[in-house]
Amino acid sequence: MYSQRELTGHLRALGVREGEVLLVQSSARAVGPVRDRTRTIVAALREALGEGGTLVAYTATPENSRTSPLHKAATAGLSGDELRRFVDGMKAFDRERTPASPTMGRVAEEIRLLRGAVRSNHPQTSFTAVGPMAEELTADHDLDCHLGERSPVNRLYKAGARVLLISVPWSCCTVFHLAEYRRPDPPLQHYATVVTGADGRRTWARFEAPRLETAHFERMAAEIVDGIPGVERGPFGDAGCVLMPIAETVDLATEWLLKSQS
């Protein structure tokens, strides 16, 4: 059974540095036998970063959107009455109370619940951060910019942050989406999410924004990751990890997308 001390050692061997800004996307189960698994994993991450480091998690909530793939899969085949009841039962997003989606993994929710953690206010694609840069990274997350220039992803890019993927597929590498926003004239779609209004009542937010896709992420990663300057690989418990600088990763992903469209 792995201890917090052992896991912290794995992170340091991988190259996680005290005082840095680190976005973590993780499968807790893949780490292997750990007592109080998610709590210990997060404690190890914070210990490796030290008091001067900022830990960030993607705490998205696709369940409250009528336009997310998760919603479409959950409602496929429902009758008109069944669909109305399903939609009426969807819970409105609340920045302080709504849990991260189970699809984000338990580590993301554990980070959201940390004392001092703050969260961006996007009803579909929120981020949570704890540490000295938490407020700066999560501020002003515009509704029509899920993961683009006016989102925490671009602030992570500008801050020189890195992303640590702990046994998650490339389709879950959220920072790749920033490259999609940097294409000329990205395709748009309409979105609809249920939120808590200023009066505390349940209401709908409807907006237009670039369409988010992941189908090409695996192929793109296979072609660019080994060329990312500073990419590191190693174990965290039983899990295989990739540690990458966000700016260099997004720059190469943008180049790949532009070439694939030409």
PDB file of C-alpha atoms in Angstrom:
ATOM      1  CA  MET A   1       0.000   0.000   0.000  1.00  0.00           C
ATOM      2  CA  TYR A   2       1.431   3.360  -1.038  1.00  0.00           C
ATOM      3  CA  SER A   3       1.940   6.042   1.587  1.00  0.00           C
ATOM      4  CA  GLN A   4       1.684   9.781   1.068  1.00  0.00           C
ATOM      5  CA  ARG A   5       5.447   9.999   1.455  1.00  0.00           C
ATOM      6  CA  GLU A   6       6.017   7.451  -1.319  1.00  0.00           C
ATOM      7  CA  LEU A   7       3.577   9.199  -3.668  1.00  0.00           C
ATOM      8  CA  THR A   8       5.206  12.570  -3.008  1.00  0.00           C
ATOM      9  CA  GLY A   9       8.539  10.970  -3.849  1.00  0.00           C
ATOM     10  CA  HIS A  10       7.128   9.704  -7.136  1.00  0.00           C
ATOM     11  CA  LEU A  11       5.953  13.218  -8.013  1.00  0.00           C
ATOM     12  CA  ARG A  12       9.338  14.725  -7.256  1.00  0.00           C
ATOM     13  CA  ALA A  13      11.091  12.032  -9.269  1.00  0.00           C
ATOM     14  CA  LEU A  14       8.747  12.812 -12.146  1.00  0.00           C
ATOM     15  CA  GLY A  15       9.790  16.464 -11.953  1.00  0.00           C
ATOM     16  CA  VAL A  16       6.959  18.225 -10.105  1.00  0.00           C
ATOM     17  CA  ARG A  17       8.500  21.365  -8.599  1.00  0.00           C
ATOM     18  CA  GLU A  18       7.736  23.287  -5.436  1.00  0.00           C
ATOM     19  CA  GLY A  19       6.041  26.579  -6.158  1.00  0.00           C
ATOM     20  CA  GLU A  20       4.746  25.765  -9.644  1.00  0.00           C
ATOM     21  CA  VAL A  21       1.214  25.885 -11.015  1.00  0.00           C
ATOM     22  CA  LEU A  22      -0.046  22.388 -11.817  1.00  0.00           C
ATOM     23  CA  LEU A  23      -3.266  21.260 -13.501  1.00  0.00           C
ATOM     24  CA  VAL A  24      -4.002  17.650 -12.546  1.00  0.00           C
ATOM     25  CA  GLN A  25      -6.303  15.246 -14.371  1.00  0.00           C
ATOM     26  CA  SER A  26      -6.320  11.876 -12.704  1.00  0.00           C
ATOM     27  CA  SER A  27      -7.721   8.403 -12.406  1.00  0.00           C
ATOM     28  CA  ALA A  28      -7.571   7.716  -8.664  1.00  0.00           C
ATOM     29  CA  ARG A  29      -8.204   4.007  -9.110  1.00  0.00           C
ATOM     30  CA  ALA A  30      -5.198   3.605 -11.403  1.00  0.00           C
ATOM     31  CA  VAL A  31      -2.831   4.804  -8.667  1.00  0.00           C
ATOM     32  CA  GLY A  32      -3.300   1.478  -6.913  1.00  0.00           C
ATOM     33  CA  PRO A  33      -3.593   0.588  -3.228  1.00  0.00           C
ATOM     34  CA  VAL A  34      -3.584   3.789  -1.143  1.00  0.00           C
ATOM     35  CA  ARG A  35      -5.279   4.292   2.219  1.00  0.00           C
ATOM     36  CA  ASP A  36      -7.877   7.090   1.950  1.00  0.00           C
ATOM     37  CA  ARG A  37      -7.022   7.112  -1.733  1.00  0.00           C
ATOM     38  CA  THR A  38      -8.243  10.466  -3.034  1.00  0.00           C
ATOM     39  CA  ARG A  39      -7.397  12.366   0.133  1.00  0.00           C
ATOM     40  CA  THR A  40      -3.865  10.916   0.174  1.00  0.00           C
ATOM     41  CA  ILE A  41      -3.339  11.560  -3.541  1.00  0.00           C
ATOM     42  CA  VAL A  42      -4.305  15.216  -3.144  1.00  0.00           C
ATOM     43  CA  ALA A  43      -2.182  15.555  -0.002  1.00  0.00           C
ATOM     44  CA  ALA A  44       0.817  14.183  -1.905  1.00  0.00           C
ATOM     45  CA  LEU A  45       0.239  16.637  -4.745  1.00  0.00           C
ATOM     46  CA  ARG A  46       0.051  19.572  -2.337  1.00  0.00           C
ATOM     47  CA  GLU A  47       3.144  18.416  -0.469  1.00  0.00           C
ATOM     48  CA  ALA A  48       5.115  18.174  -3.716  1.00  0.00           C
ATOM     49  CA  LEU A  49       4.002  21.678  -4.729  1.00  0.00           C
ATOM     50  CA  GLY A  50       4.649  23.205  -1.315  1.00  0.00           C
ATOM     51  CA  GLU A  51       2.962  26.274   0.140  1.00  0.00           C
ATOM     52  CA  GLY A  52       3.981  28.396  -2.843  1.00  0.00           C
ATOM     53  CA  GLY A  53       2.451  26.062  -5.414  1.00  0.00           C
ATOM     54  CA  THR A  54      -1.041  26.199  -6.909  1.00  0.00           C
ATOM     55  CA  LEU A  55      -3.008  23.018  -7.585  1.00  0.00           C
ATOM     56  CA  VAL A  56      -5.721  23.166 -10.255  1.00  0.00           C
ATOM     57  CA  ALA A  57      -8.443  20.701 -11.258  1.00  0.00           C
ATOM     58  CA  TYR A  58     -11.026  20.609 -14.037  1.00  0.00           C
ATOM     59  CA  THR A  59     -14.400  20.432 -12.248  1.00  0.00           C
ATOM     60  CA  ALA A  60     -16.715  20.418 -15.254  1.00  0.00           C
ATOM     61  CA  THR A  61     -20.441  19.664 -14.986  1.00  0.00           C
ATOM     62  CA  PRO A  62     -21.789  18.431 -18.343  1.00  0.00           C
ATOM     63  CA  GLU A  63     -24.844  16.940 -16.632  1.00  0.00           C
ATOM     64  CA  ASN A  64     -26.560  20.343 -16.457  1.00  0.00           C
ATOM     65  CA  SER A  65     -26.331  20.983 -20.208  1.00  0.00           C
ATOM     66  CA  ARG A  66     -28.931  20.007 -22.795  1.00  0.00           C
ATOM     67  CA  THR A  67     -26.234  20.091 -25.489  1.00  0.00           C
ATOM     68  CA  SER A  68     -23.469  17.953 -23.953  1.00  0.00           C
ATOM     69  CA  PRO A  69     -22.680  14.460 -25.301  1.00  0.00           C
ATOM     70  CA  LEU A  70     -23.336  13.126 -21.793  1.00  0.00           C
ATOM     71  CA  HIS A  71     -26.863  14.564 -21.802  1.00  0.00           C
ATOM     72  CA  LYS A  72     -27.553  13.296 -25.297  1.00  0.00           C
ATOM     73  CA  ALA A  73     -26.453   9.781 -24.336  1.00  0.00           C
ATOM     74  CA  ALA A  74     -28.559   9.841 -21.154  1.00  0.00           C
ATOM     75  CA  THR A  75     -31.704  10.964 -23.001  1.00  0.00           C
ATOM     76  CA  ALA A  76     -31.384   8.885 -26.158  1.00  0.00           C
ATOM     77  CA  GLY A  77     -34.606   6.997 -26.839  1.00  0.00           C
ATOM     78  CA  LEU A  78     -36.729   8.818 -24.265  1.00  0.00           C
ATOM     79  CA  SER A  79     -40.287   9.692 -25.157  1.00  0.00           C
ATOM     80  CA  GLY A  80     -41.412  13.313 -25.177  1.00  0.00           C
ATOM     81  CA  ASP A  81     -42.886  13.064 -21.661  1.00  0.00           C
ATOM     82  CA  GLU A  82     -39.838  11.215 -20.334  1.00  0.00           C
ATOM     83  CA  LEU A  83     -37.519  13.847 -21.807  1.00  0.00           C
ATOM     84  CA  ARG A  84     -39.522  16.680 -20.220  1.00  0.00           C
ATOM     85  CA  ARG A  85     -39.363  14.993 -16.816  1.00  0.00           C
ATOM     86  CA  PHE A  86     -35.624  14.407 -17.231  1.00  0.00           C
ATOM     87  CA  VAL A  87     -34.971  18.041 -18.158  1.00  0.00           C
ATOM     88  CA  ASP A  88     -37.197  19.328 -15.354  1.00  0.00           C
ATOM     89  CA  GLY A  89     -35.133  17.260 -12.919  1.00  0.00           C
ATOM     90  CA  MET A  90     -31.756  18.597 -14.039  1.00  0.00           C
ATOM     91  CA  LYS A  91     -30.068  20.446 -11.182  1.00  0.00           C
ATOM     92  CA  ALA A  92     -28.975  24.040 -11.723  1.00  0.00           C
ATOM     93  CA  PHE A  93     -25.275  24.822 -11.505  1.00  0.00           C
ATOM     94  CA  ASP A  94     -24.192  26.546  -8.320  1.00  0.00           C
ATOM     95  CA  ARG A  95     -20.542  27.608  -8.168  1.00  0.00           C
ATOM     96  CA  GLU A  96     -20.189  26.833  -4.464  1.00  0.00           C
ATOM     97  CA  ARG A  97     -22.307  23.693  -4.103  1.00  0.00           C
ATOM     98  CA  THR A  98     -22.483  21.733  -7.345  1.00  0.00           C
ATOM     99  CA  PRO A  99     -20.071  18.776  -7.260  1.00  0.00           C
ATOM    100  CA  ALA A 100     -17.676  18.136 -10.089  1.00  0.00           C
ATOM    101  CA  SER A 101     -19.040  15.598 -12.526  1.00  0.00           C
ATOM    102  CA  PRO A 102     -18.180  11.970 -11.669  1.00  0.00           C
ATOM    103  CA  THR A 103     -16.697  11.842 -15.171  1.00  0.00           C
ATOM    104  CA  MET A 104     -13.955  14.223 -13.950  1.00  0.00           C
ATOM    105  CA  GLY A 105     -12.738  11.702 -11.371  1.00  0.00           C
ATOM    106  CA  ARG A 106     -12.792  11.796  -7.597  1.00  0.00           C
ATOM    107  CA  VAL A 107      -9.521  13.719  -7.312  1.00  0.00           C
ATOM    108  CA  ALA A 108     -11.110  16.762  -8.966  1.00  0.00           C
ATOM    109  CA  GLU A 109     -13.937  16.782  -6.427  1.00  0.00           C
ATOM    110  CA  GLU A 110     -11.494  16.315  -3.551  1.00  0.00           C
ATOM    111  CA  ILE A 111      -9.596  19.404  -4.697  1.00  0.00           C
ATOM    112  CA  ARG A 112     -12.853  21.385  -5.027  1.00  0.00           C
ATOM    113  CA  LEU A 113     -13.670  20.605  -1.404  1.00  0.00           C
ATOM    114  CA  LEU A 114     -10.323  21.782  -0.015  1.00  0.00           C
ATOM    115  CA  ARG A 115     -10.382  24.692   2.390  1.00  0.00           C
ATOM    116  CA  GLY A 116      -9.418  27.821   0.487  1.00  0.00           C
ATOM    117  CA  ALA A 117     -10.208  26.376  -2.946  1.00  0.00           C
ATOM    118  CA  VAL A 118     -11.945  28.714  -5.408  1.00  0.00           C
ATOM    119  CA  ARG A 119     -13.868  27.853  -8.555  1.00  0.00           C
ATOM    120  CA  SER A 120     -14.520  29.555 -11.869  1.00  0.00           C
ATOM    121  CA  ASN A 121     -18.138  30.343 -12.631  1.00  0.00           C
ATOM    122  CA  HIS A 122     -18.737  28.537 -15.921  1.00  0.00           C
ATOM    123  CA  PRO A 123     -21.795  26.247 -15.657  1.00  0.00           C
ATOM    124  CA  GLN A 124     -20.261  23.586 -17.912  1.00  0.00           C
ATOM    125  CA  THR A 125     -16.464  23.850 -17.791  1.00  0.00           C
ATOM    126  CA  SER A 126     -15.439  25.186 -14.384  1.00  0.00           C
ATOM    127  CA  PHE A 127     -11.967  24.887 -12.874  1.00  0.00           C
ATOM    128  CA  THR A 128     -11.039  24.785  -9.195  1.00  0.00           C
ATOM    129  CA  ALA A 129      -7.716  25.966  -7.792  1.00  0.00           C
ATOM    130  CA  VAL A 130      -6.046  26.217  -4.404  1.00  0.00           C
ATOM    131  CA  GLY A 131      -2.860  28.140  -3.706  1.00  0.00           C
ATOM    132  CA  PRO A 132      -1.392  31.614  -4.257  1.00  0.00           C
ATOM    133  CA  MET A 133      -2.605  31.939  -7.884  1.00  0.00           C
ATOM    134  CA  ALA A 134      -6.036  30.397  -7.360  1.00  0.00           C
ATOM    135  CA  GLU A 135      -8.068  33.618  -7.540  1.00  0.00           C
ATOM    136  CA  GLU A 136      -6.220  34.900 -10.599  1.00  0.00           C
ATOM    137  CA  LEU A 137      -6.577  31.640 -12.511  1.00  0.00           C
ATOM    138  CA  THR A 138     -10.308  31.188 -11.888  1.00  0.00           C
ATOM    139  CA  ALA A 139     -11.540  34.768 -12.387  1.00  0.00           C
ATOM    140  CA  ASP A 140     -13.772  35.936 -15.267  1.00  0.00           C
ATOM    141  CA  HIS A 141     -14.628  32.662 -16.991  1.00  0.00           C
ATOM    142  CA  ASP A 142     -16.845  33.973 -19.797  1.00  0.00           C
ATOM    143  CA  LEU A 143     -19.957  31.981 -20.654  1.00  0.00           C
ATOM    144  CA  ASP A 144     -19.219  31.847 -24.402  1.00  0.00           C
ATOM    145  CA  CYS A 145     -15.596  30.781 -23.856  1.00  0.00           C
ATOM    146  CA  HIS A 146     -15.605  27.311 -22.300  1.00  0.00           C
ATOM    147  CA  LEU A 147     -11.890  26.549 -22.711  1.00  0.00           C
ATOM    148  CA  GLY A 148     -10.522  29.396 -24.817  1.00  0.00           C
ATOM    149  CA  GLU A 149      -8.755  32.716 -24.464  1.00  0.00           C
ATOM    150  CA  ARG A 150     -11.092  34.033 -21.742  1.00  0.00           C
ATOM    151  CA  SER A 151     -10.957  30.921 -19.594  1.00  0.00           C
ATOM    152  CA  PRO A 152      -8.662  29.438 -16.950  1.00  0.00           C
ATOM    153  CA  VAL A 153      -6.953  27.367 -19.652  1.00  0.00           C
ATOM    154  CA  ASN A 154      -5.436  30.462 -21.240  1.00  0.00           C
ATOM    155  CA  ARG A 155      -4.457  31.801 -17.811  1.00  0.00           C
ATOM    156  CA  LEU A 156      -2.661  28.515 -17.138  1.00  0.00           C
ATOM    157  CA  TYR A 157      -0.965  28.921 -20.531  1.00  0.00           C
ATOM    158  CA  LYS A 158       0.215  32.438 -19.665  1.00  0.00           C
ATOM    159  CA  ALA A 159       1.298  31.448 -16.147  1.00  0.00           C
ATOM    160  CA  GLY A 160       3.773  28.855 -17.412  1.00  0.00           C
ATOM    161  CA  ALA A 161       1.770  26.065 -15.784  1.00  0.00           C
ATOM    162  CA  ARG A 162       2.122  22.380 -16.479  1.00  0.00           C
ATOM    163  CA  VAL A 163      -0.456  19.619 -16.757  1.00  0.00           C
ATOM    164  CA  LEU A 164      -0.083  16.232 -15.082  1.00  0.00           C
ATOM    165  CA  LEU A 165      -2.115  13.414 -16.628  1.00  0.00           C
ATOM    166  CA  ILE A 166      -2.371  10.462 -14.275  1.00  0.00           C
ATOM    167  CA  SER A 167      -3.514   7.435 -16.268  1.00  0.00           C
ATOM    168  CA  VAL A 168      -6.162   9.293 -18.270  1.00  0.00           C
ATOM    169  CA  PRO A 169      -6.675   8.998 -22.038  1.00  0.00           C
ATOM    170  CA  TRP A 170      -5.610  11.773 -24.382  1.00  0.00           C
ATOM    171  CA  SER A 171      -9.272  12.476 -25.074  1.00  0.00           C
ATOM    172  CA  CYS A 172      -9.372  13.908 -21.526  1.00  0.00           C
ATOM    173  CA  CYS A 173      -6.449  16.308 -22.038  1.00  0.00           C
ATOM    174  CA  THR A 174      -8.432  19.499 -21.530  1.00  0.00           C
ATOM    175  CA  VAL A 175      -5.667  21.923 -22.528  1.00  0.00           C
ATOM    176  CA  PHE A 176      -5.828  20.604 -26.110  1.00  0.00           C
ATOM    177  CA  HIS A 177      -9.112  22.496 -26.454  1.00  0.00           C
ATOM    178  CA  LEU A 178      -7.341  25.858 -26.279  1.00  0.00           C
ATOM    179  CA  ALA A 179      -5.725  24.965 -29.605  1.00  0.00           C
ATOM    180  CA  GLU A 180      -9.197  24.508 -31.113  1.00  0.00           C
ATOM    181  CA  TYR A 181     -10.057  28.083 -30.191  1.00  0.00           C
ATOM    182  CA  ARG A 182      -6.937  29.308 -31.972  1.00  0.00           C
ATOM    183  CA  ARG A 183      -8.060  28.022 -35.350  1.00  0.00           C
ATOM    184  CA  PRO A 184      -9.397  30.671 -37.728  1.00  0.00           C
ATOM    185  CA  ASP A 185     -13.209  30.648 -37.641  1.00  0.00           C
ATOM    186  CA  PRO A 186     -13.757  27.578 -35.450  1.00  0.00           C
ATOM    187  CA  PRO A 187     -17.185  25.986 -35.983  1.00  0.00           C
ATOM    188  CA  LEU A 188     -19.836  27.275 -33.586  1.00  0.00           C
ATOM    189  CA  GLN A 189     -22.829  25.653 -31.933  1.00  0.00           C
ATOM    190  CA  HIS A 190     -25.657  26.651 -29.608  1.00  0.00           C
ATOM    191  CA  TYR A 191     -25.459  25.653 -25.949  1.00  0.00           C
ATOM    192  CA  ALA A 192     -28.080  25.549 -23.200  1.00  0.00           C
ATOM    193  CA  THR A 193     -27.289  25.033 -19.524  1.00  0.00           C
ATOM    194  CA  VAL A 194     -29.439  25.205 -16.418  1.00  0.00           C
ATOM    195  CA  VAL A 195     -28.071  27.631 -13.823  1.00  0.00           C
ATOM    196  CA  THR A 196     -28.971  29.417 -10.615  1.00  0.00           C
ATOM    197  CA  GLY A 197     -30.047  32.969 -11.480  1.00  0.00           C
ATOM    198  CA  ALA A 198     -29.315  36.149  -9.553  1.00  0.00           C
ATOM    199  CA  ASP A 199     -32.662  35.733  -7.776  1.00  0.00           C
ATOM    200  CA  GLY A 200     -31.730  32.214  -6.671  1.00  0.00           C
ATOM    201  CA  ARG A 201     -34.176  30.563  -9.064  1.00  0.00           C
ATOM    202  CA  ARG A 202     -33.496  27.871 -11.633  1.00  0.00           C
ATOM    203  CA  THR A 203     -33.121  29.317 -15.134  1.00  0.00           C
ATOM    204  CA  TRP A 204     -31.538  28.572 -18.493  1.00  0.00           C
ATOM    205  CA  ALA A 205     -28.426  30.183 -19.952  1.00  0.00           C
ATOM    206  CA  ARG A 206     -28.300  29.974 -23.753  1.00  0.00           C
ATOM    207  CA  PHE A 207     -25.297  31.039 -25.801  1.00  0.00           C
ATOM    208  CA  GLU A 208     -23.212  30.345 -28.898  1.00  0.00           C
ATOM    209  CA  ALA A 209     -19.591  29.198 -28.646  1.00  0.00           C
ATOM    210  CA  PRO A 210     -17.028  27.054 -30.513  1.00  0.00           C
ATOM    211  CA  ARG A 211     -17.922  23.382 -30.781  1.00  0.00           C
ATOM    212  CA  LEU A 212     -15.730  21.221 -28.526  1.00  0.00           C
ATOM    213  CA  GLU A 213     -14.493  17.952 -30.000  1.00  0.00           C
ATOM    214  CA  THR A 214     -12.140  15.226 -28.794  1.00  0.00           C
ATOM    215  CA  ALA A 215     -12.249  12.580 -31.543  1.00  0.00           C
ATOM    216  CA  HIS A 216      -8.914  13.722 -32.985  1.00  0.00           C
ATOM    217  CA  PHE A 217      -7.058  14.039 -29.666  1.00  0.00           C
ATOM    218  CA  GLU A 218      -5.595  10.528 -29.607  1.00  0.00           C
ATOM    219  CA  ARG A 219      -4.172  10.827 -33.122  1.00  0.00           C
ATOM    220  CA  MET A 220      -2.895  14.333 -32.458  1.00  0.00           C
ATOM    221  CA  ALA A 221      -1.190  13.303 -29.233  1.00  0.00           C
ATOM    222  CA  ALA A 222       0.509  10.352 -30.918  1.00  0.00           C
ATOM    223  CA  GLU A 223       2.066  12.753 -33.409  1.00  0.00           C
ATOM    224  CA  ILE A 224       3.063  15.668 -31.171  1.00  0.00           C
ATOM    225  CA  VAL A 225       3.709  14.571 -27.589  1.00  0.00           C
ATOM    226  CA  ASP A 226       7.221  13.223 -28.042  1.00  0.00           C
ATOM    227  CA  GLY A 227       8.163  16.547 -29.627  1.00  0.00           C
ATOM    228  CA  ILE A 228       6.991  18.682 -26.697  1.00  0.00           C
ATOM    229  CA  PRO A 229      10.021  20.299 -24.995  1.00  0.00           C
ATOM    230  CA  GLY A 230      10.198  19.275 -21.356  1.00  0.00           C
ATOM    231  CA  VAL A 231       7.669  16.442 -21.455  1.00  0.00           C
ATOM    232  CA  GLU A 232       8.265  13.881 -18.693  1.00  0.00           C
ATOM    233  CA  ARG A 233       6.904  10.385 -18.117  1.00  0.00           C
ATOM    234  CA  GLY A 234       6.956   8.235 -15.015  1.00  0.00           C
ATOM    235  CA  PRO A 235       4.945   6.383 -12.367  1.00  0.00           C
ATOM    236  CA  PHE A 236       2.680   7.700  -9.648  1.00  0.00           C
ATOM    237  CA  GLY A 237       1.896   4.655  -7.594  1.00  0.00           C
ATOM    238  CA  ASP A 238       0.830   2.073 -10.171  1.00  0.00           C
ATOM    239  CA  ALA A 239      -0.319   4.724 -12.648  1.00  0.00           C
ATOM    240  CA  GLY A 240       1.591   5.892 -15.672  1.00  0.00           C
ATOM    241  CA  CYS A 241       1.882   9.680 -15.896  1.00  0.00           C
ATOM    242  CA  VAL A 242       2.699  12.367 -18.415  1.00  0.00           C
ATOM    243  CA  LEU A 243       3.843  15.799 -17.233  1.00  0.00           C
ATOM    244  CA  MET A 244       3.805  18.529 -19.911  1.00  0.00           C
ATOM    245  CA  PRO A 245       4.249  22.306 -20.106  1.00  0.00           C
ATOM    246  CA  ILE A 246       0.887  23.710 -21.169  1.00  0.00           C
ATOM    247  CA  ALA A 247       2.143  26.509 -23.427  1.00  0.00           C
ATOM    248  CA  GLU A 248       4.397  24.274 -25.522  1.00  0.00           C
ATOM    249  CA  THR A 249       1.703  21.590 -25.686  1.00  0.00           C
ATOM    250  CA  VAL A 250      -0.963  24.021 -26.891  1.00  0.00           C
ATOM    251  CA  ASP A 251       1.414  25.607 -29.422  1.00  0.00           C
ATOM    252  CA  LEU A 252       2.217  22.249 -31.019  1.00  0.00           C
ATOM    253  CA  ALA A 253      -1.441  21.200 -30.945  1.00  0.00           C
ATOM    254  CA  THR A 254      -2.384  24.455 -32.694  1.00  0.00           C
ATOM    255  CA  GLU A 255       0.220  23.846 -35.400  1.00  0.00           C
ATOM    256  CA  TRP A 256      -1.083  20.297 -35.877  1.00  0.00           C
ATOM    257  CA  LEU A 257      -4.681  21.469 -36.219  1.00  0.00           C
ATOM    258  CA  LEU A 258      -3.797  24.185 -38.714  1.00  0.00           C
ATOM    259  CA  LYS A 259      -1.853  21.706 -40.850  1.00  0.00           C
ATOM    260  CA  SER A 260      -4.645  19.145 -40.694  1.00  0.00           C
ATOM    261  CA  GLN A 261      -7.081  21.762 -42.023  1.00  0.00           C
ATOM    262  CA  SER A 262      -4.864  22.977 -44.848  1.00  0.00           C
TER     263      SER A 262
END
